[in-house]
Short mmCIF file of C-alpha atoms in Angstrom, two decimals:
data_model
loop_
_atom_site.label_atom_id
_atom_site.label_comp_id
_atom_site.label_asym_id
_atom_site.label_seq_id
_atom_site.Cartn_x
_atom_site.Cartn_y
_atom_site.Cartn_z
CA MET A 342 -69.08 -43.68 -22.56
CA PRO A 343 -69.84 -44.78 -26.34
CA LYS A 344 -67.88 -46.41 -28.34
CA ILE A 345 -66.61 -45.79 -31.72
CA LEU A 346 -64.86 -49.03 -34.00
CA LYS A 347 -62.50 -47.24 -36.93
CA PRO A 348 -60.80 -49.80 -39.16
CA SER A 349 -57.30 -47.87 -38.13
CA GLN A 350 -55.09 -49.54 -40.84
CA PRO A 351 -57.52 -51.30 -43.82
CA GLU A 352 -54.04 -51.91 -45.52
CA ARG A 353 -53.69 -54.96 -43.00
CA CYS A 354 -57.89 -56.28 -44.13
CA ILE A 355 -57.67 -60.23 -46.09
CA GLY A 356 -60.96 -60.07 -46.87
CA CYS A 357 -62.33 -62.89 -43.92
CA GLU A 358 -65.01 -60.80 -43.71
CA MET A 359 -65.73 -61.92 -40.14
CA CYS A 360 -67.05 -58.80 -38.79
CA VAL A 361 -69.39 -58.51 -40.93
CA PHE A 362 -71.04 -61.68 -40.17
CA GLU A 363 -70.63 -61.18 -36.96
CA ALA A 364 -72.56 -57.37 -37.37
CA GLN A 365 -74.58 -59.25 -38.99
CA ARG A 366 -74.79 -62.23 -36.03
CA GLN A 367 -75.91 -59.36 -33.47
CA LEU A 368 -78.52 -58.40 -35.45
CA LYS A 369 -79.71 -62.33 -34.99
CA LYS A 370 -79.47 -62.36 -38.84
CA VAL A 371 -77.06 -64.57 -41.79
CA GLY A 372 -76.03 -63.49 -44.80
CA MET A 373 -75.01 -59.71 -46.48
CA GLU A 374 -77.83 -58.14 -47.10
CA GLU A 375 -77.70 -54.63 -45.33
CA SER A 376 -75.17 -54.69 -43.40
CA LEU A 377 -73.88 -52.55 -40.66
CA ILE A 378 -69.91 -53.16 -42.68
CA ARG A 379 -68.30 -53.50 -46.26
CA VAL A 380 -65.92 -55.34 -47.29
CA PHE A 381 -65.32 -54.07 -50.63
CA ARG A 382 -62.88 -56.19 -53.60
CA LYS A 383 -61.22 -53.46 -55.16
CA LYS A 384 -60.70 -54.18 -59.13
CA SER A 385 -57.17 -54.03 -60.10
CA GLU A 386 -54.15 -55.25 -62.71
CA GLY A 387 -51.22 -55.32 -60.13
CA LYS A 388 -51.36 -58.82 -58.93
CA ASN A 389 -51.80 -56.80 -55.29
CA VAL A 390 -55.93 -57.97 -53.97
CA GLU A 391 -57.01 -55.13 -52.27
CA PHE A 392 -59.49 -54.36 -49.86
CA GLU A 393 -61.60 -51.58 -48.46
CA LEU A 394 -63.67 -51.40 -45.44
CA GLU A 395 -67.56 -49.41 -45.57
CA ILE A 396 -68.82 -48.67 -41.90
CA ASP A 397 -72.32 -47.49 -41.77
CA PRO A 398 -71.51 -45.31 -38.74
CA ARG A 399 -74.96 -47.23 -36.99
CA ILE A 400 -72.48 -49.91 -36.82
CA ASN A 401 -71.98 -47.77 -33.59
CA ILE A 402 -74.89 -49.69 -31.42
CA LEU A 403 -73.18 -53.05 -31.94
CA ASP A 404 -70.59 -54.55 -29.45
CA VAL A 405 -68.29 -53.42 -31.20
CA GLU A 406 -66.05 -54.56 -28.92
CA LYS A 407 -66.92 -58.30 -30.13
CA ILE A 408 -66.56 -56.48 -34.09
CA SER A 409 -63.16 -55.86 -33.20
CA SER A 410 -62.30 -59.50 -31.33
CA ILE A 411 -63.85 -61.29 -34.02
CA CYS A 412 -61.15 -58.88 -36.48
CA PRO A 413 -57.35 -62.10 -37.01
CA ARG A 414 -55.66 -58.35 -37.86
CA SER A 415 -55.99 -56.13 -36.01
CA VAL A 416 -58.06 -54.02 -38.72
CA PHE A 417 -59.79 -51.83 -36.61
CA GLU A 418 -59.69 -50.03 -33.54
CA ILE A 419 -62.28 -48.59 -30.58
CA LEU A 420 -62.69 -45.18 -29.95
CA THR A 421 -64.39 -44.20 -27.28
CA GLU A 422 -66.18 -40.63 -27.48
CA GLN A 423 -65.69 -38.48 -24.91
CA ASP A 424 -68.04 -36.31 -21.96
CA PRO A 425 -68.08 -33.06 -24.87
CA GLU A 426 -68.11 -31.28 -21.51
CA ASP A 427 -64.67 -32.47 -20.59
CA GLU A 428 -62.94 -32.83 -23.90
CA LYS A 429 -64.42 -32.39 -28.18
CA ASP A 430 -61.82 -35.16 -29.44
CA ILE A 431 -61.91 -38.76 -28.82
CA LYS A 432 -59.50 -41.18 -27.71
CA PRO A 433 -57.75 -43.88 -28.12
CA GLU A 434 -59.09 -46.53 -25.67
CA LYS A 435 -56.36 -48.24 -23.20
CA MET B 422 -85.55 -65.41 -46.72
CA ILE B 423 -82.90 -68.87 -47.91
CA ASP B 424 -85.18 -72.54 -46.83
CA LEU B 425 -83.41 -75.21 -45.99
CA SER B 426 -86.51 -77.28 -46.52
CA ILE B 427 -85.52 -77.74 -50.36
CA LYS B 428 -82.54 -77.97 -52.42
CA LYS B 429 -83.20 -75.12 -55.41
CA ILE B 430 -80.87 -75.33 -57.89
CA LEU B 431 -80.15 -72.81 -60.91
CA ASP B 432 -80.35 -74.42 -64.26
CA ILE B 433 -78.29 -72.07 -66.70
CA ASP B 434 -79.17 -73.49 -70.29
CA LEU B 435 -76.49 -71.70 -72.86
CA GLU B 436 -77.13 -73.01 -76.24
CA LYS B 437 -81.04 -72.51 -75.45
CA GLN B 438 -79.90 -68.94 -73.74
CA GLU B 439 -82.35 -70.07 -71.04
CA ALA B 440 -82.43 -70.88 -66.99
CA GLU B 441 -84.49 -71.15 -64.85
CA ALA B 442 -84.56 -71.74 -60.79
CA LYS B 443 -86.22 -75.43 -59.57
CA SER B 444 -86.19 -77.18 -56.43
CA PHE B 445 -86.42 -80.16 -55.31
CA THR B 446 -87.57 -81.99 -51.88
CA ASP B 447 -86.20 -85.64 -52.94
CA LEU B 448 -82.96 -84.42 -53.03
CA ASN B 449 -82.42 -83.61 -49.31
CA SER B 450 -79.92 -87.16 -48.56
CA TYR B 451 -77.36 -85.47 -50.96
CA PHE B 452 -77.05 -83.09 -48.04
CA GLY B 453 -75.05 -80.86 -50.30
CA GLY B 454 -71.57 -79.90 -51.74
CA THR B 455 -70.35 -83.52 -53.56
CA GLY B 456 -72.59 -84.95 -52.24
CA LEU B 457 -75.35 -83.38 -53.70
CA GLY B 458 -73.06 -81.89 -57.16
CA LEU B 459 -72.53 -85.47 -58.26
CA ARG B 460 -77.04 -86.87 -57.61
CA LEU B 461 -77.14 -83.62 -60.76
CA LEU B 462 -74.10 -85.01 -62.80
CA GLU B 463 -76.23 -87.81 -63.10
CA MET B 464 -78.99 -86.43 -63.66
CA TYR B 465 -77.71 -83.88 -66.11
CA SER B 466 -75.10 -86.58 -67.33
CA ASP B 467 -76.03 -86.10 -71.23
CA LYS B 468 -75.43 -82.60 -70.75
CA ASN B 469 -72.03 -81.60 -70.12
CA PRO B 470 -73.14 -79.95 -67.28
CA ILE B 471 -70.18 -77.57 -65.28
CA ILE B 472 -72.45 -78.23 -61.38
CA ILE B 473 -71.52 -75.37 -59.06
CA SER B 474 -72.80 -76.23 -55.91
CA VAL B 475 -73.02 -75.08 -51.87
CA GLY B 476 -73.65 -77.70 -48.67
CA PRO B 477 -75.52 -76.91 -45.77
CA LEU B 478 -73.06 -74.95 -43.36
CA ASN B 479 -71.98 -72.74 -46.10
CA GLY B 480 -72.24 -69.09 -45.13
CA PHE B 481 -72.85 -70.41 -41.23
CA PHE B 482 -69.74 -71.55 -40.36
CA PRO B 483 -66.48 -70.87 -39.91
CA PHE B 484 -63.91 -73.22 -41.65
CA THR B 485 -66.53 -73.99 -44.73
CA SER B 486 -66.23 -71.19 -46.98
CA LYS B 487 -65.36 -73.66 -50.66
CA ALA B 488 -67.96 -73.80 -52.88
CA SER B 489 -67.28 -77.70 -54.90
CA ILE B 490 -67.67 -78.27 -58.55
CA VAL B 491 -68.42 -81.54 -59.97
CA LEU B 492 -68.18 -82.11 -64.01
CA ILE B 493 -66.82 -85.31 -66.66
CA ASP B 494 -63.43 -84.41 -68.23
CA GLU B 495 -62.27 -87.05 -71.23
CA GLY B 496 -65.03 -89.28 -69.28
CA ALA B 497 -64.06 -89.72 -65.67
CA VAL B 498 -65.72 -88.19 -63.05
CA GLU B 499 -63.76 -84.66 -61.24
CA ASP B 500 -64.19 -83.74 -58.35
CA ILE B 501 -62.80 -79.37 -57.12
CA TYR B 502 -62.61 -76.87 -54.69
CA LEU B 503 -62.60 -73.06 -54.92
CA GLY B 504 -62.22 -71.29 -52.11
CA GLY B 505 -62.94 -67.37 -51.36
CA SER B 506 -65.84 -65.45 -51.04
CA LEU B 507 -67.78 -67.79 -53.95
CA SER B 508 -69.48 -70.52 -51.32
CA THR B 509 -71.17 -67.21 -49.43
CA ARG B 510 -73.03 -65.82 -52.14
CA ILE B 511 -74.17 -68.95 -53.42
CA LYS B 512 -75.46 -69.05 -50.03
CA PHE B 513 -76.63 -65.38 -49.28
CA ALA B 514 -78.35 -65.89 -52.95
CA GLY B 515 -80.92 -68.50 -51.89
CA LEU B 516 -78.87 -71.29 -54.27
CA ASP B 517 -77.60 -75.07 -53.38
CA SER B 518 -76.17 -75.72 -56.71
CA ILE B 519 -75.62 -74.14 -60.20
CA VAL B 520 -76.34 -76.41 -62.91
CA ILE B 521 -74.54 -74.93 -66.63
CA HIS B 522 -74.36 -77.02 -69.57
CA GLY B 523 -74.81 -76.96 -72.97
CA VAL B 524 -73.00 -74.29 -75.23
CA ALA B 525 -72.96 -70.75 -75.97
CA LYS B 526 -72.92 -69.70 -79.26
CA GLU B 527 -70.81 -66.51 -78.15
CA LYS B 528 -68.67 -65.29 -75.30
CA THR B 529 -70.59 -64.68 -72.52
CA VAL B 530 -70.89 -63.23 -69.63
CA ILE B 531 -73.64 -65.56 -66.97
CA GLU B 532 -75.17 -63.03 -64.49
CA ILE B 533 -76.57 -64.48 -61.24
CA GLN B 534 -79.04 -62.89 -58.93
CA ASN B 535 -80.34 -64.57 -56.06
CA SER B 536 -82.35 -67.29 -58.63
CA ALA B 537 -82.92 -64.83 -61.22
CA ALA B 538 -79.53 -65.14 -64.51
CA PHE B 539 -78.73 -62.84 -66.96
CA LEU B 540 -77.37 -64.18 -70.54
CA ARG B 541 -74.00 -61.31 -71.33
CA GLU B 542 -72.30 -60.29 -74.77
CA GLU B 543 -68.96 -61.00 -74.66
CA SER B 544 -68.35 -57.03 -74.20
CA THR B 545 -69.79 -56.71 -70.93
CA ASP B 546 -67.84 -56.54 -67.89
CA VAL B 547 -68.27 -58.49 -65.51
CA TRP B 548 -66.63 -56.16 -62.78
CA SER B 549 -70.07 -53.98 -64.07
CA LEU B 550 -72.62 -56.64 -63.30
CA GLY B 551 -73.90 -57.35 -59.61
CA LEU B 552 -73.89 -55.33 -55.77
CA PRO B 553 -70.32 -55.11 -55.08
CA GLY B 554 -69.42 -56.84 -51.15
CA LYS B 555 -72.61 -58.80 -51.85
CA ARG B 556 -70.82 -60.71 -54.69
CA THR B 557 -68.43 -62.96 -56.61
CA ILE B 558 -66.48 -62.06 -59.86
CA MET B 559 -64.84 -65.11 -61.58
CA GLU B 560 -62.98 -64.59 -64.42
CA PHE B 561 -61.06 -66.29 -67.08
CA ASP B 562 -58.42 -65.09 -68.34
CA GLY B 563 -57.54 -68.07 -71.31
CA LYS B 564 -55.64 -69.48 -67.97
CA LYS B 565 -57.39 -69.48 -65.39
CA VAL B 566 -60.66 -68.69 -63.57
CA ILE B 567 -59.95 -66.75 -60.84
CA SER B 568 -62.30 -66.02 -59.10
CA ASP B 569 -62.79 -62.96 -56.54
CA GLN B 570 -58.53 -62.25 -58.04
CA TYR B 571 -57.84 -64.51 -56.21
CA PHE B 572 -58.42 -68.14 -56.23
CA THR B 573 -58.92 -70.85 -58.86
CA THR B 574 -58.42 -74.89 -58.86
CA PRO B 575 -55.96 -77.38 -59.55
CA GLU B 576 -55.51 -79.10 -62.71
CA ASN B 577 -58.14 -77.00 -65.69
CA TYR B 578 -60.90 -78.69 -65.57
CA LEU B 579 -62.80 -75.53 -65.39
CA GLU B 580 -61.15 -74.09 -67.62
CA LYS B 581 -61.26 -75.86 -70.58
CA LYS B 582 -64.85 -76.38 -70.22
CA PHE B 583 -64.88 -72.81 -69.55
CA ILE B 584 -63.39 -72.74 -73.33
CA GLU B 585 -65.99 -75.53 -74.42
CA LYS B 586 -68.76 -73.84 -73.00
CA ASN B 587 -67.51 -70.31 -74.85
CA ILE B 588 -67.80 -68.83 -70.63
CA LYS B 589 -65.69 -65.69 -70.23
CA GLY B 590 -67.10 -64.86 -66.59
CA ILE B 591 -69.32 -65.60 -64.01
CA SER B 592 -70.44 -63.04 -61.25
CA ILE B 593 -72.50 -64.15 -58.15
CA THR B 594 -74.26 -61.79 -56.84
CA GLY B 595 -76.64 -63.02 -53.02
CA THR B 596 -78.91 -61.00 -50.88
CA GLU B 597 -80.71 -63.50 -49.39
CA ILE B 598 -80.87 -63.77 -45.64
CA TYR B 599 -81.14 -66.36 -42.42
CA SER B 600 -82.04 -66.37 -38.52
CA PRO B 601 -82.39 -69.27 -37.24
CA LYS B 602 -85.13 -70.24 -34.97
CA ASN B 603 -83.41 -70.76 -32.03
CA PHE B 604 -80.07 -68.36 -32.75
CA ASP B 605 -78.34 -68.17 -28.91
CA ASP B 606 -78.37 -72.41 -29.48
CA TYR B 607 -76.37 -71.70 -33.42
CA GLU B 608 -74.16 -68.66 -32.00
CA ASN B 609 -72.82 -70.09 -28.83
CA LEU B 610 -71.47 -73.54 -31.93
CA TYR B 611 -70.50 -70.68 -33.91
CA GLU B 612 -68.09 -69.61 -31.24
CA GLU B 613 -67.00 -72.98 -29.94
CA ILE B 614 -65.98 -74.16 -33.22
CA LEU B 615 -64.37 -70.56 -34.06
CA SER B 616 -61.99 -70.90 -30.94
CA ARG B 617 -61.06 -74.34 -32.14
CA LYS B 618 -58.88 -72.94 -35.05
CA ASN B 619 -56.18 -74.67 -33.42
CA GLU B 620 -56.92 -77.70 -34.81
CA LEU B 621 -56.24 -77.13 -38.35
CA GLY B 622 -54.14 -78.24 -40.33
CA VAL B 623 -52.63 -74.20 -40.64
CA GLU B 624 -51.11 -71.20 -39.53
CA PRO B 625 -52.50 -68.26 -39.66
CA GLY B 626 -51.11 -66.37 -42.38
CA GLY B 627 -52.05 -62.62 -44.21
CA TYR B 628 -52.24 -63.93 -47.03
CA PRO B 629 -56.61 -63.19 -48.81
CA SER B 630 -58.59 -64.99 -46.44
CA CYS B 631 -62.04 -67.50 -47.87
CA SER B 632 -64.74 -66.30 -46.54
CA GLY B 633 -66.28 -66.08 -43.66
CA CYS B 634 -62.23 -67.76 -42.33
CA PRO B 635 -60.20 -65.87 -40.44
CA MET B 636 -57.18 -68.02 -41.29
CA GLY B 637 -55.84 -66.39 -43.92
CA CYS B 638 -53.10 -69.49 -45.15
CA GLY B 639 -52.34 -69.31 -48.64
CA LYS B 640 -52.63 -73.24 -48.56
CA SER B 641 -56.52 -71.83 -50.92
CA LYS B 642 -56.02 -70.07 -53.01
CA ILE B 643 -56.00 -72.97 -55.37
CA GLY B 644 -57.99 -74.98 -53.51
CA GLU B 645 -58.75 -79.56 -53.46
CA ILE B 646 -59.68 -81.58 -55.70
CA GLY B 647 -60.68 -84.91 -54.34
CA GLY B 648 -61.18 -86.01 -50.73
CA ASN B 649 -63.22 -87.35 -47.43
CA ILE B 650 -66.51 -87.32 -48.89
CA LEU B 651 -68.72 -85.64 -45.90
CA LEU B 652 -66.29 -83.28 -45.62
CA ASN B 653 -67.06 -82.46 -49.11
CA SER B 654 -70.73 -82.47 -49.07
CA LEU B 655 -70.49 -80.11 -46.30
CA VAL B 656 -67.74 -78.21 -48.76
CA ALA B 657 -65.94 -77.14 -45.13
CA CYS B 658 -61.77 -77.00 -45.88
CA GLN B 659 -59.63 -80.35 -45.94
CA TYR B 660 -57.90 -79.13 -43.59
CA ALA B 661 -61.15 -78.44 -40.66
CA ASP B 662 -60.94 -82.25 -40.74
CA LYS B 663 -61.10 -82.64 -37.24
CA ILE B 664 -63.84 -80.72 -36.86
CA TYR B 665 -65.83 -81.58 -40.03
CA THR B 666 -65.41 -85.24 -40.09
CA ASP B 667 -66.91 -85.66 -36.22
CA ILE B 668 -70.38 -86.86 -36.72
CA GLY B 669 -71.53 -85.03 -33.56
CA THR B 670 -70.47 -81.53 -34.00
CA VAL B 671 -72.15 -82.03 -38.14
CA PHE B 672 -75.87 -83.47 -36.44
CA SER B 673 -74.80 -80.06 -33.73
CA CYS B 674 -74.43 -77.71 -36.34
CA LEU B 675 -76.85 -78.69 -38.61
CA ASN B 676 -79.79 -78.81 -35.78
CA SER B 677 -79.37 -75.55 -34.83
CA LEU B 678 -79.50 -74.18 -38.16
CA GLY B 679 -83.63 -76.24 -38.39
CA TYR B 680 -82.11 -78.84 -40.59
CA GLY B 681 -84.53 -82.27 -40.31
CA TYR B 682 -81.35 -84.40 -40.22
CA THR B 683 -81.21 -87.35 -38.75
CA HIS B 684 -77.25 -89.12 -37.82
CA GLU B 685 -77.66 -91.67 -39.81
CA ASP B 686 -78.76 -89.48 -42.25
CA ILE B 687 -75.54 -88.85 -41.92
CA GLU B 688 -73.63 -91.84 -41.84
CA ASN B 689 -75.45 -92.56 -44.37
CA LEU B 690 -74.34 -90.26 -46.81
CA PRO B 691 -70.76 -91.92 -48.44
CA ALA B 692 -72.88 -95.23 -49.34
CA LEU B 693 -75.64 -93.22 -50.79
CA VAL B 694 -72.57 -91.03 -53.36
CA GLU B 695 -70.46 -93.34 -53.72
CA LYS B 696 -73.63 -95.55 -55.08
CA THR B 697 -74.16 -92.39 -57.27
CA ILE B 698 -71.06 -92.17 -58.29
CA ARG B 699 -71.58 -95.89 -59.80
CA LYS B 700 -74.81 -95.57 -61.34
CA ILE B 701 -72.57 -92.00 -63.41
#
């Protein structure tokens, strides 16, 4: 079953970019260019630093479990796409 | 593509409003970070520079997420360390050091994109510069220089220099990549070092973290000052000293990336840096 990486708790992100570098390593490169995950620091007037995640759907051809597990804050969950014949929903993996 | 066989310096002259990338093959023995920064301080000693440097492991290995800043304050050489995303952006700009010297006539915003720099007028919103997700924004709010809206340095050495030189802010974007030849060896070593996070002198937390470090420890907010020459030349975190003061580990990391350093080069670094400090 295809697996889908979803940032289900983006508010927990601390901006470490471990997920970005893991995705890049799976593509045999080091750097930020053409990364399939991007972490943005939002400009805010308050004291809280907030992060925003942008994920390219092509990420799902990679080992998304490894990307999810490297996150120290459990920002991601893995969804499993069910066979459309059985069910059209996407269910969280147990 | 990042070239590890040279040291690439971005020279920014605020007085002449010029910038130039320079490549050196004879600075490799200084490794990077504070070692390289001090050698450049010797070379630029009459120009009152701010020298921001990264080390050979920044951007490649975990817990090597600081940038070194070397300057002269009231006649004394100071070395301070700033966390956040700055070190990875400088590395992925393909640079080893940024040397900022001279005094700008008007308040200036510096925009760095890989090895090019552009000097913008005061009214420029630093947040309008660079590429989101691949940049670091450093802003001076009149009291502290703040990077990534969170990270600062100890004391006020950097702030004094920003005032002296009329710097309002800096945006640094890095879009270069690198692909180690023996990628599997590199990846295995990366994972081995990442698995040693229980050897760090900090506990994991939920604070904004430095790029490439999963700890979120909170202690990196104010950066570091002084310390071990090898750690500071690699610009590893001081809390990762058990990992990055081990010469065998450092050699393996450097070797996996394709640097040509020997064990002797690593062992000789402290003496070389001390000799450089005496010359300054």
